[in-house]
Structure formats: C-alpha cells, structure tokens
mmCIF file of C-alpha atoms in Angstrom:
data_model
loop_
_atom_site.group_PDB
_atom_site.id
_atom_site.type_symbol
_atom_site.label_atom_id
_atom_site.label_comp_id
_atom_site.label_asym_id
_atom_site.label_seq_id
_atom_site.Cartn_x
_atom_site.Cartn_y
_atom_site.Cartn_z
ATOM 1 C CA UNK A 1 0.000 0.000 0.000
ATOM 2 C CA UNK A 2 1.230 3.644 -1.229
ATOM 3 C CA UNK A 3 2.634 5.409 1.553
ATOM 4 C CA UNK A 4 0.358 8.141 2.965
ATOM 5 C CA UNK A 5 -2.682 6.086 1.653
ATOM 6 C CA UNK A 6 -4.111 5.575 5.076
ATOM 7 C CA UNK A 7 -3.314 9.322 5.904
ATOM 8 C CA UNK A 8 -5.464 10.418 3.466
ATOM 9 C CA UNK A 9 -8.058 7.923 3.616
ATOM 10 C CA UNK A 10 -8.849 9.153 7.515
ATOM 11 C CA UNK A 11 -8.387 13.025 6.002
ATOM 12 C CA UNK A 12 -11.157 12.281 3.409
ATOM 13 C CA UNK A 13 -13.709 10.475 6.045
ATOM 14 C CA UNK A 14 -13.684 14.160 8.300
ATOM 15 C CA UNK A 15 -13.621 16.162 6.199
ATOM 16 C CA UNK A 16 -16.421 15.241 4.170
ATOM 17 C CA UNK A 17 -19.960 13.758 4.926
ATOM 18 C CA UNK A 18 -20.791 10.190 4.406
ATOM 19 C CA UNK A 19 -23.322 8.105 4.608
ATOM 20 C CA UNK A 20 -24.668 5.934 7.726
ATOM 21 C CA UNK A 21 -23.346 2.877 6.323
ATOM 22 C CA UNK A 22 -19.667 3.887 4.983
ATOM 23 C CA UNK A 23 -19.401 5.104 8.776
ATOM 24 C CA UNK A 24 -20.038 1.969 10.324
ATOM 25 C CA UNK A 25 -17.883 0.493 8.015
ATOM 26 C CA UNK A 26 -15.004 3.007 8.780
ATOM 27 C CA UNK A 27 -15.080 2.314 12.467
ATOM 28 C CA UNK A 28 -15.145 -1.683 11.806
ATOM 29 C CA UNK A 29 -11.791 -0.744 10.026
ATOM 30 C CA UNK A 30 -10.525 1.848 12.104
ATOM 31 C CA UNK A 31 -10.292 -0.748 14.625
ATOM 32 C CA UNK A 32 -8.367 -3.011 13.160
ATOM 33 C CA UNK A 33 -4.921 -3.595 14.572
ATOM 34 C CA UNK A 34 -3.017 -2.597 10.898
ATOM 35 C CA UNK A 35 -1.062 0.719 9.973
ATOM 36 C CA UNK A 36 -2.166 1.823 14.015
ATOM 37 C CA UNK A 37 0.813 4.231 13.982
ATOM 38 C CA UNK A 38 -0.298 6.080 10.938
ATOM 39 C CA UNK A 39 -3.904 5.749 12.649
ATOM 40 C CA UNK A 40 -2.188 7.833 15.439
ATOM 41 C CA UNK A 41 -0.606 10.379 13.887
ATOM 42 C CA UNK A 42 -2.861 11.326 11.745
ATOM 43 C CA UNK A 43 -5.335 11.420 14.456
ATOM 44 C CA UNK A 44 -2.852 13.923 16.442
ATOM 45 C CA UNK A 45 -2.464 15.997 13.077
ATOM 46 C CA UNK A 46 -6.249 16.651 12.643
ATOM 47 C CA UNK A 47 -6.778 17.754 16.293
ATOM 48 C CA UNK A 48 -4.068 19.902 16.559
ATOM 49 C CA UNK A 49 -5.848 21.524 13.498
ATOM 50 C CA UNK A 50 -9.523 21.393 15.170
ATOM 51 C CA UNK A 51 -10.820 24.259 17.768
ATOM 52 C CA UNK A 52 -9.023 23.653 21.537
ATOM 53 C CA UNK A 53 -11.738 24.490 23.323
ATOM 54 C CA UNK A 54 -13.084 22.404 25.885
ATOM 55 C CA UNK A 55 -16.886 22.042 27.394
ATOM 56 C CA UNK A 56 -18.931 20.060 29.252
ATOM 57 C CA UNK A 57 -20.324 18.709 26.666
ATOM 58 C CA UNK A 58 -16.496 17.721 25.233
ATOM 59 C CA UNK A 59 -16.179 15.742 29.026
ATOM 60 C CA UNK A 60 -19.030 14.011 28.610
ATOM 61 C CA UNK A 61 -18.039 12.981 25.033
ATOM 62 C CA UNK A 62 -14.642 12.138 26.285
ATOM 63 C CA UNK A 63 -16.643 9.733 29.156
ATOM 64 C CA UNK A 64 -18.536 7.913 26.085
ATOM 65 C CA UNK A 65 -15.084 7.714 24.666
ATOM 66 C CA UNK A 66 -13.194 6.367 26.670
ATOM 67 C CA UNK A 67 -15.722 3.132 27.660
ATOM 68 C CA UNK A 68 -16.018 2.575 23.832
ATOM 69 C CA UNK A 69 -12.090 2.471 23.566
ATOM 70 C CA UNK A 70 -11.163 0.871 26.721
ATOM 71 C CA UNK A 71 -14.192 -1.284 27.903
ATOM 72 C CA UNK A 72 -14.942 -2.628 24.372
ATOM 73 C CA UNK A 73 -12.360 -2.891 22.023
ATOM 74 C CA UNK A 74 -9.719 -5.170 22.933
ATOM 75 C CA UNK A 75 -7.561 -3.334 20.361
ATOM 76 C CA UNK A 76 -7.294 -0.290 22.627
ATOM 77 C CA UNK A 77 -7.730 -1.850 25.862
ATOM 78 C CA UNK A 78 -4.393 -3.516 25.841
ATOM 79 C CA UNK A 79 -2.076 -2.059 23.466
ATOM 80 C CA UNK A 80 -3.044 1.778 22.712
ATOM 81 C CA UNK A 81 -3.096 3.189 26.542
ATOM 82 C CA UNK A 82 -3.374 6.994 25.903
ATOM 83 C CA UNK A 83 -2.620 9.305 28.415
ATOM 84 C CA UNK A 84 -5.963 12.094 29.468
ATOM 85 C CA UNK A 85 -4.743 14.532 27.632
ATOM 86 C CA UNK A 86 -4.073 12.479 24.117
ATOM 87 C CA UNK A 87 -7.540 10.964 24.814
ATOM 88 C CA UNK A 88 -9.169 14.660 25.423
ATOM 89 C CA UNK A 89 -7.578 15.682 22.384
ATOM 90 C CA UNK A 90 -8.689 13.038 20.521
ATOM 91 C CA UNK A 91 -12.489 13.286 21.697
ATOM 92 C CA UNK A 92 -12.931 16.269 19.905
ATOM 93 C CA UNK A 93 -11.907 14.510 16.713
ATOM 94 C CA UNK A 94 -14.006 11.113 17.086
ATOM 95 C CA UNK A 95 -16.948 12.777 19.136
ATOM 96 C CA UNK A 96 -19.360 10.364 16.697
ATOM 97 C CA UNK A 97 -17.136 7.184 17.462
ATOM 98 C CA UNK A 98 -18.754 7.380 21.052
ATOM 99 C CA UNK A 99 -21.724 5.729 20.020
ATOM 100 C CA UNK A 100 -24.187 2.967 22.367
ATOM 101 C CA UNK A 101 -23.575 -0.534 22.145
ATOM 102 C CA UNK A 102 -26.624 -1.077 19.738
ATOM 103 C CA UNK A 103 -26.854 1.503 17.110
ATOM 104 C CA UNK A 104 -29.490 0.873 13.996
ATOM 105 C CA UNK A 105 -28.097 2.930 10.786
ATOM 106 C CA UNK A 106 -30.186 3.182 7.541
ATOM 107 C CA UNK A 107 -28.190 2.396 4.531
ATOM 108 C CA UNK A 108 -28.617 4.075 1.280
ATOM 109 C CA UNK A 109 -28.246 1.675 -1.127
ATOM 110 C CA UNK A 110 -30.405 0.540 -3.999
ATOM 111 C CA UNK A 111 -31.174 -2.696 -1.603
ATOM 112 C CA UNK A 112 -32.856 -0.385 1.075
ATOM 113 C CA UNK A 113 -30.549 -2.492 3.983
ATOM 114 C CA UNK A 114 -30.446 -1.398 6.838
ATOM 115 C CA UNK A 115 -27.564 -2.191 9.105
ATOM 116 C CA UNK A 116 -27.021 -2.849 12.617
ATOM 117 C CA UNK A 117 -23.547 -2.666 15.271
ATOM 118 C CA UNK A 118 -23.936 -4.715 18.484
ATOM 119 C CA UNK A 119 -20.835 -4.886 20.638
ATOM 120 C CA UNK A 120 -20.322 -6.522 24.139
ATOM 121 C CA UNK A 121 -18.253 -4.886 26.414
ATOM 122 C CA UNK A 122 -15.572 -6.837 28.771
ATOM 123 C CA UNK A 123 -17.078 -8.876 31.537
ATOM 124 C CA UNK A 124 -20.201 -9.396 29.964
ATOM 125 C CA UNK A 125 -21.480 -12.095 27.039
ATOM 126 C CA UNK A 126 -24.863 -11.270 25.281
ATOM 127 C CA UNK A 127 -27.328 -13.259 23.003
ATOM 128 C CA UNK A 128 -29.555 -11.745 20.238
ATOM 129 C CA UNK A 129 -31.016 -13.072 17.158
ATOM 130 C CA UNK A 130 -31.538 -11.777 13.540
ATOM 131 C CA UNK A 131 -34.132 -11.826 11.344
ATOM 132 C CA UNK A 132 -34.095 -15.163 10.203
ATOM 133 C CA UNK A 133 -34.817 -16.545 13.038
ATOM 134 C CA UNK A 134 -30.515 -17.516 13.657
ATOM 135 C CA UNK A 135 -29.180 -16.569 17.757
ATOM 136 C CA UNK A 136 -25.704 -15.352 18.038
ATOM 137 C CA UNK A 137 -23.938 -15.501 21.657
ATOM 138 C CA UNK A 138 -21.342 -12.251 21.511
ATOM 139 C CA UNK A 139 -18.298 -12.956 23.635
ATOM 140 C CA UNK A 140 -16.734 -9.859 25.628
ATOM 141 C CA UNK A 141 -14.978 -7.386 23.555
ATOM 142 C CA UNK A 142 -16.698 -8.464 20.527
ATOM 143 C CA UNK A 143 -18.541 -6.530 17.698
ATOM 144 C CA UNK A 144 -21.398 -7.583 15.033
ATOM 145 C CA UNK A 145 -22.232 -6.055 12.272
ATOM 146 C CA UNK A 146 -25.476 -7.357 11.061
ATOM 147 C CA UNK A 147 -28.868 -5.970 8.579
ATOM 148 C CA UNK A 148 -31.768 -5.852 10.478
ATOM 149 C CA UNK A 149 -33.130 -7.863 7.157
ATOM 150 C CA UNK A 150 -31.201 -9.929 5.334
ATOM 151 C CA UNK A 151 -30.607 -9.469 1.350
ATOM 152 C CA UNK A 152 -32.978 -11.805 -0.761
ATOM 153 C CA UNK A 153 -29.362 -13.596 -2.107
ATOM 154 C CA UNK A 154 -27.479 -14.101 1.066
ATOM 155 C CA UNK A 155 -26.776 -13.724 5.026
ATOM 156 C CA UNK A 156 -23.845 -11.872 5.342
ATOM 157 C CA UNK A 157 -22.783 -10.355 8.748
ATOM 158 C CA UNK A 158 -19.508 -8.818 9.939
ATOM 159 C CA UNK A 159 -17.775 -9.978 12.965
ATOM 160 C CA UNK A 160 -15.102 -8.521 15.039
ATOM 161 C CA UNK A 161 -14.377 -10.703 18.166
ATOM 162 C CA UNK A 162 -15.956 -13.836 19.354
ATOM 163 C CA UNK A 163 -19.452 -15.483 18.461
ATOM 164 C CA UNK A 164 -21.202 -18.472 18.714
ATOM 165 C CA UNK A 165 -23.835 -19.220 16.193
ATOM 166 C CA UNK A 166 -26.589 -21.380 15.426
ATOM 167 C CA UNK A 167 -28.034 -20.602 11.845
ATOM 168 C CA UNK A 168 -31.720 -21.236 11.128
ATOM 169 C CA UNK A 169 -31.119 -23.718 7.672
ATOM 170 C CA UNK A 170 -31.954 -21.638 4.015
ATOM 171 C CA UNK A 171 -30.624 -23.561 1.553
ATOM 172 C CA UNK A 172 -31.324 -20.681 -0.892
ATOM 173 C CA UNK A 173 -29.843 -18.591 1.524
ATOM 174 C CA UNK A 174 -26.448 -19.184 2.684
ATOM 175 C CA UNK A 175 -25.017 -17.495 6.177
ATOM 176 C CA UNK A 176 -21.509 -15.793 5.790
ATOM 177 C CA UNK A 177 -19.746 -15.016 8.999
ATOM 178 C CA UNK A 178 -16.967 -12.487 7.296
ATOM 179 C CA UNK A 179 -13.866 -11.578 9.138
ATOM 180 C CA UNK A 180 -10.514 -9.807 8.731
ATOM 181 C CA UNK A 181 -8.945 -12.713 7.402
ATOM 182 C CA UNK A 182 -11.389 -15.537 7.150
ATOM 183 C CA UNK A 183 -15.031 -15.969 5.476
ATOM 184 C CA UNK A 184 -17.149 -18.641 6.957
ATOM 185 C CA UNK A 185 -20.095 -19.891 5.022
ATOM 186 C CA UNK A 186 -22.888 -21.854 6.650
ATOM 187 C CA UNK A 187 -26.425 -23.605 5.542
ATOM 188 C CA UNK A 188 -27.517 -24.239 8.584
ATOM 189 C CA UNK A 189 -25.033 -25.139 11.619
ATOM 190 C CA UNK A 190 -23.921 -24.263 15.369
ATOM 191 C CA UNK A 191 -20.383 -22.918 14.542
ATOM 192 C CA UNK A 192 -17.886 -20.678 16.695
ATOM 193 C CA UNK A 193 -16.164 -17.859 15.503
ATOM 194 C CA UNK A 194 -13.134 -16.262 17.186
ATOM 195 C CA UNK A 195 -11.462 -13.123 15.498
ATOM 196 C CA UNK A 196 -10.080 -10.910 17.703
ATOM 197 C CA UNK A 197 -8.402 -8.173 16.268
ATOM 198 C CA UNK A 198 -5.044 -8.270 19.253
ATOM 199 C CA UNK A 199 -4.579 -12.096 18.782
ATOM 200 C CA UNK A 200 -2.479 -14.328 16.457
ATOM 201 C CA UNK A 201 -5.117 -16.536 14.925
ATOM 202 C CA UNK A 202 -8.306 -16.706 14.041
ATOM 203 C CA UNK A 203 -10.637 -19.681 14.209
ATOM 204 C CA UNK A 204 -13.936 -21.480 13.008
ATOM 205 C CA UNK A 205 -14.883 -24.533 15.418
ATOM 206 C CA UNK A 206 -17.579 -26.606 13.921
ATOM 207 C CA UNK A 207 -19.989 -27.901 16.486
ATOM 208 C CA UNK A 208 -22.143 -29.308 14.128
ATOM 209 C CA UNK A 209 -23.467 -29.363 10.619
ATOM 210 C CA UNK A 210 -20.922 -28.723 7.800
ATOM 211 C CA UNK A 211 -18.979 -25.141 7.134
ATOM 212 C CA UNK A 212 -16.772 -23.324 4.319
ATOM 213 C CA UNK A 213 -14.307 -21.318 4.944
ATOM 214 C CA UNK A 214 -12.534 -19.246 2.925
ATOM 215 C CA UNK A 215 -9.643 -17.009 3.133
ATOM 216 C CA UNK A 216 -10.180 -13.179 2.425
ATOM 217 C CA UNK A 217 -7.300 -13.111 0.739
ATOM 218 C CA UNK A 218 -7.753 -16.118 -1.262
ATOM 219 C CA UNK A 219 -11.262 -17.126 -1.927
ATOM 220 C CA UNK A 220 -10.623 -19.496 -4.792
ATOM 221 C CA UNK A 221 -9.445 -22.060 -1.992
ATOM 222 C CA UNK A 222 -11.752 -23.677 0.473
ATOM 223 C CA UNK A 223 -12.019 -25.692 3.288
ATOM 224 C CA UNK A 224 -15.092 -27.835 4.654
ATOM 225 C CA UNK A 225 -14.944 -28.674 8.244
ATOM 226 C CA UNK A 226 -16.796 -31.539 10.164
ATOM 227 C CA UNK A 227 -18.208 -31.377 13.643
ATOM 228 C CA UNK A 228 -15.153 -31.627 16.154
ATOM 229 C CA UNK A 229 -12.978 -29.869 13.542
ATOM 230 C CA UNK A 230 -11.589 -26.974 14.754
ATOM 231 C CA UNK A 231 -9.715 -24.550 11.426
ATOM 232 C CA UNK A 232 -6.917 -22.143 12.753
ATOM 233 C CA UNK A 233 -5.610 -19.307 10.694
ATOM 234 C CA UNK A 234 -2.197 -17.667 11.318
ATOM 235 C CA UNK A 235 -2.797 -14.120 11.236
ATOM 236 C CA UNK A 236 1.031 -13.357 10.416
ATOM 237 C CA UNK A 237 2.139 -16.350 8.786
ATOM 238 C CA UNK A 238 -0.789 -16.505 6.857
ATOM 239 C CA UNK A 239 -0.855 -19.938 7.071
ATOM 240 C CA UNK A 240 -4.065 -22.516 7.770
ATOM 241 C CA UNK A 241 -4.231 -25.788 10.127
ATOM 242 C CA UNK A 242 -7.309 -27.985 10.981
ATOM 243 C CA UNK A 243 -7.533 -29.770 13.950
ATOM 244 C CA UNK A 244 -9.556 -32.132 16.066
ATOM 245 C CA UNK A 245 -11.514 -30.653 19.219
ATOM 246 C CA UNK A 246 -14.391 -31.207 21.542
ATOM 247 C CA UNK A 247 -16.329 -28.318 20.394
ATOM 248 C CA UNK A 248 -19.101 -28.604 22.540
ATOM 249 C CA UNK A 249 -17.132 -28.159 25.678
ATOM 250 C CA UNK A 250 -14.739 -25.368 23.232
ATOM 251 C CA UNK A 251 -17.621 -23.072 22.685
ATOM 252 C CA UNK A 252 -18.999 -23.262 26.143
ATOM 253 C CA UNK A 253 -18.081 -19.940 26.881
ATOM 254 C CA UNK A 254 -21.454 -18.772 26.161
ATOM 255 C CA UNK A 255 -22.726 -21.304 29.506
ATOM 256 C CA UNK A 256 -19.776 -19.280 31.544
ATOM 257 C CA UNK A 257 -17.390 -21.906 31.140
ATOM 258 C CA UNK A 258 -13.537 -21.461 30.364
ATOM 259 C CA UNK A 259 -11.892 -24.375 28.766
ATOM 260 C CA UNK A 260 -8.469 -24.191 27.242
ATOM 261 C CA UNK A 261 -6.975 -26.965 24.919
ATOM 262 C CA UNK A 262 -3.753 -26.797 24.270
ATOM 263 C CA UNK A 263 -3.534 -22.226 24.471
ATOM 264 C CA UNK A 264 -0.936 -19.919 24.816
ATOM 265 C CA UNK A 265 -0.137 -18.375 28.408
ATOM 266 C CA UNK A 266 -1.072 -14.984 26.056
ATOM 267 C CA UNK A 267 -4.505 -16.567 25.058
ATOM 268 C CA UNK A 268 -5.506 -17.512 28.789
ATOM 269 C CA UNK A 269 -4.568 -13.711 29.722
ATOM 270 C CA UNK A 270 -6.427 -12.221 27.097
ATOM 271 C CA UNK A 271 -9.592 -13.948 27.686
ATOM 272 C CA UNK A 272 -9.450 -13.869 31.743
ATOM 273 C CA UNK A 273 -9.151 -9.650 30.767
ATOM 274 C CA UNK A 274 -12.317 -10.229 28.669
ATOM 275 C CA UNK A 275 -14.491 -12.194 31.237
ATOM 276 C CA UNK A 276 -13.437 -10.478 34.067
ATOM 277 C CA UNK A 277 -12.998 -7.098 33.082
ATOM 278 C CA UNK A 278 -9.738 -7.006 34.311
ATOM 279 C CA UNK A 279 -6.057 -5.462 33.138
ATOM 280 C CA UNK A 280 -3.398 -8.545 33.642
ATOM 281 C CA UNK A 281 0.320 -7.239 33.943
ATOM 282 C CA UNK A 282 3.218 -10.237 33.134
ATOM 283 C CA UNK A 283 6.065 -10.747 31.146
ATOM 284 C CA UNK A 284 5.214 -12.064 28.360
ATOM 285 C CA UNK A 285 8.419 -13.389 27.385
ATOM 286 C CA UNK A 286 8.460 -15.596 30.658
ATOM 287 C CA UNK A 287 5.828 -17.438 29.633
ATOM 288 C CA UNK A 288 6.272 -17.630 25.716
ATOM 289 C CA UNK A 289 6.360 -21.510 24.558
ATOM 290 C CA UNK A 290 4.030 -22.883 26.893
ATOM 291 C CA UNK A 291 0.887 -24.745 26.115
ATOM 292 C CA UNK A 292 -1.953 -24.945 28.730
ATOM 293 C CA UNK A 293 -4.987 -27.202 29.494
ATOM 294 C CA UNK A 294 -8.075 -26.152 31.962
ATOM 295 C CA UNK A 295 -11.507 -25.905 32.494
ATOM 296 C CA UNK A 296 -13.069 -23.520 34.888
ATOM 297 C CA UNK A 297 -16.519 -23.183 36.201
ATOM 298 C CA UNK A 298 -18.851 -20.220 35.714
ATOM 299 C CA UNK A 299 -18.836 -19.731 39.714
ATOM 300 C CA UNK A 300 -15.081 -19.492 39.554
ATOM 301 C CA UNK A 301 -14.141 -16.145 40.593
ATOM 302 C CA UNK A 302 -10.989 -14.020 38.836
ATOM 303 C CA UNK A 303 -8.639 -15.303 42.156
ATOM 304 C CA UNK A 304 -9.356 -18.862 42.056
ATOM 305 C CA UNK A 305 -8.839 -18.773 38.022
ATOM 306 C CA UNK A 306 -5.247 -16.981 38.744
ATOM 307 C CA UNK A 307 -4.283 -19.449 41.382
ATOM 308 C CA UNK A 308 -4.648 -22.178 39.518
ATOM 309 C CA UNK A 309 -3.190 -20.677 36.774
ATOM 310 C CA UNK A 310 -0.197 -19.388 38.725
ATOM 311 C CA UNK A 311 0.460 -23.206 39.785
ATOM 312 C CA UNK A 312 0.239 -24.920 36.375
ATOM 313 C CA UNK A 313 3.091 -21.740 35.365
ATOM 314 C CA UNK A 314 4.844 -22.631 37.990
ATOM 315 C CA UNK A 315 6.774 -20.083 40.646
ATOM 316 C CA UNK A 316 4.474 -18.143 39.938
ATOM 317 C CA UNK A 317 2.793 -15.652 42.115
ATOM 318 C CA UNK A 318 -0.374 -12.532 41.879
ATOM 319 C CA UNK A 319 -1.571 -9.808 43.435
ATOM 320 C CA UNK A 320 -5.197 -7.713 42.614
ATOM 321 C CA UNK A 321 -4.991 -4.014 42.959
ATOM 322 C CA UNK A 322 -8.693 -2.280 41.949
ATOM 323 C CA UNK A 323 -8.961 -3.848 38.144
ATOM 324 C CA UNK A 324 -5.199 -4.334 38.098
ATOM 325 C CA UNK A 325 -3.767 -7.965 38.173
ATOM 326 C CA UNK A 326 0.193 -8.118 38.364
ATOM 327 C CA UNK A 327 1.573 -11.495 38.207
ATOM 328 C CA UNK A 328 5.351 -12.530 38.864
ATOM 329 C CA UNK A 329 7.697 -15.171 38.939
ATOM 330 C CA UNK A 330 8.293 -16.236 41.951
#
C-alpha cells in the first residue's frame, strides 16, 4: 500500500460527509490492529488543526469515549493506553465514534438495507437473534455487524471478536460469517467464531453441521470442516491448520465456562481480561512456549482462576490491585 494512503483515507472520512453505512464500516476498520501508527498520527495531526476548546459537553463525550475504547475494544484496551490529555484531544476529533452498544443505521443503497452494530463490552457475554430466526452468543470485547433484514441472495454479517452461532437452515440462503482474514459460510449449523483483532489466529470450530471457509485473501481455496474440527488461521504467517476438538465443551463460553486446549499463556490472559474485566500485567516473554490445558466453572471467581493458573506456570505468584492484576515469577 502507497505510503500516505491511510493518511489520506482518515483526512477524506472528516472532512467530508458520508453516509450511515460507509461510517459503520469506517469504524469496523478503524479498529483493526493494521497501519495503528499512521492511525495515530494522523489522528494527532487533525486535532491539533480542530478548535481547543473544551466544554462540558467535550467531558461528557470524552466519558462515552473512553468506555467505547477501553471497555470494548480489545484493540485499545491492551495495546493503545493513551494518556488524558491524548484521549481529550482526541475526543474532539471522534466525538461520533462514542456511540451505544446497539446503534441501527439506515443504509442508502439501492437494496434499502439497513444495518445494525452490536458490541459486548468486557465482563459481559450477550445473546440476540436476527431476522431469520438464527441466535448469536457475543463474547466480551466483541462486535457484530449485522442488517436488520437480510438481502434476498445471502446472510452476510460482519464480525469482530468472538461469536457463537446457530443458523436457522436456508438452503437458498447461505449465512456468511466475514472476518478480517477468514469468510465462513454456513447452511444451517452451530459454529464458533473467534477473530479478535489483538490475537495471532483466528478460528472457526464446527460444532455441528458442515462449514466453508474461505480465506479473504484467497477465496478461490476452500475448506469444509466436520463437527469436532476446529480450522486455525495464522494471522502473520498466513498460514491454515485444521484440527480435532471437543467443540461442545470449546464453545462453552457462552454457559460461563472457560476451557483451554492446548492455548498460549497470552490466550488464557487475554480472555481472563475479557471475562473479568480485568487489566493482567506479566512478562510475556516468561511465559512464551508454553501450552496450557483447563476448564473452569462459571462460579469461579478471577482469584481462584489466577491461582490455579499461577500453579500450572509454575513459581508463579499474583496480586489484585482495583482492576489491576500483576503477576510474577516467583
């Protein structure tokens, strides 16, 4: 990509007006984890050309801000911590990115669609259904994109996060779960989703049923999955491996259950930060290499998951401060 592109592309979206839909659709990319540092910049450039002045009415866009940044989006949450005054700056800029969890935009677009964002925020995992009559479970720090009715061709939703679904069968109608880097396409199936934009893979676990997947990059190749079959994508190598699960007990998060098969000490961290609501502090390079295997109750409470994970690390110790974990080696 030309250098600049990005620059320009975030000039262009403020300083002209666009339409409901090519909005939503901005913000789904904005969030994404690529060219962040241009993201920054030119989000420092633009303020420092906007008016300075600040109002109650800035503070209370900076409030709405701030929980759609840090509570959210994972993205933000763990890797982009802004100090006040960036973040006031910044509020002035992206006042319309502060937006409710379930916003209904009407597209215009020859098909009349009208689209829909629901997001979950950490500690919390909702259910809804669509229009056909399909229930999604949305995991913590997830977002889906959605029309309130579906085109006459095709069920196509947008996901950003984690989702379990169970798809209402249409043969003339096929469900596509689209992602950054992977397109899953569905009849009629219970199926798991997990694309979080600040993690190394992506994944479609197949509870049952039959599902395509695709790569976005590379749609001409294709991949059908059986129940138990669990598809991993490489989101920097690029690369695709299918292996065997217990799905059932895999997408239980939905019941309040944590089960790990076989994930990174990173994995464990990021999802105990999601269902908890939590900020975990380690090095990460202590505990690189490891593989881990658990299940945890849903009346297992953010101390008993750390001590048991602190034991199967090994010398390794925690302490809780407010919504602050910090966990050492012993």
């Amino acid at each position: 990509m030309n250098e600049g592109f990005i620059t320009n592309l975030i000039r262009n979206f403020f300083e002209k007006d666009h339409s409901p839909k090519t909005q939503l659709l901005f913000r789904y990319w904005f969030r994404l984890e690529d060219y962040q540092e241009e993201k920054d910049e030119t989000l420092q450039e633009l303020w420092e050309k906007s008016p300075s002045e600040v109002t109650s009415s800035t503070m209370e866009d900076l409030e709405r801000l701030q929980k759609r940044m840090y509570e959210v989006q994972p993205l933000f949450r763990r890797t982009h911590r802004l100090l006040f005054r960036q973040i006031l700056k910044y509020a002035a800029v992206l006042v319309f990115v502060a937006i409710s969890s379930v916003i209904t935009y009407y597209v215009t677009r020859p098909s009349s669609l009208q689209f829909a964002e629901f997001s979950v925020p950490y500690g919390e995992c909702k259910k809804m259904q669509l229009s056909d009559g399909s229930t999604v479970w949305v995991n913590a720090g997830s977002t889906l994109i959605y029309p309130i009715k579906f085109s006459a061709d095709n069920r196509t939703v947008y996901l950003s996060g984690e989702a379990n679904f169970s798809v209402t069968k249409n043969p003339k109608k096929p469900f596509i779960v689209q992602t950054k880097h992977i397109d899953v396409q569905v009849l009629g199936t219970k199926f798991n989703v997990q694309a979080y934009p600040d993690m190394p893979y992506t994944t479609a676990t197949l509870v049952e049923g039959s599902v395509k997947v695709n790569e976005t990059s590379n749609t001409a190749k294709s991949y059908i999955l059986k129940p138990d079959e669990q598809l991993t994508y490489s989101n920097k190598k690029h690369n695709i491996s299918i292996g065997h699960v217990d799905a059932v007990k895999l997408t239980s998060w939905n019941k309040g259950y944590l089960i790990f098969q076989g994930a990174s000490f990173d994995e464990i961290v990021a999802t105990l930060e999601r269902k908890y609501n939590v900020h975990i502090n380690y090095d990460a390079e202590k505990y690189s290499g490891g593989s881990y295997y658990g299940k945890f109750n849903p009346d297992e409470s953010v101390e008993q998951v750390l001590s048991v994970l602190c034991k199967l690390a090994k010398n390794t110790s925690y302490q809780i401060h407010g919504s602050t974990v910090y966990m050492r080696s012993k």
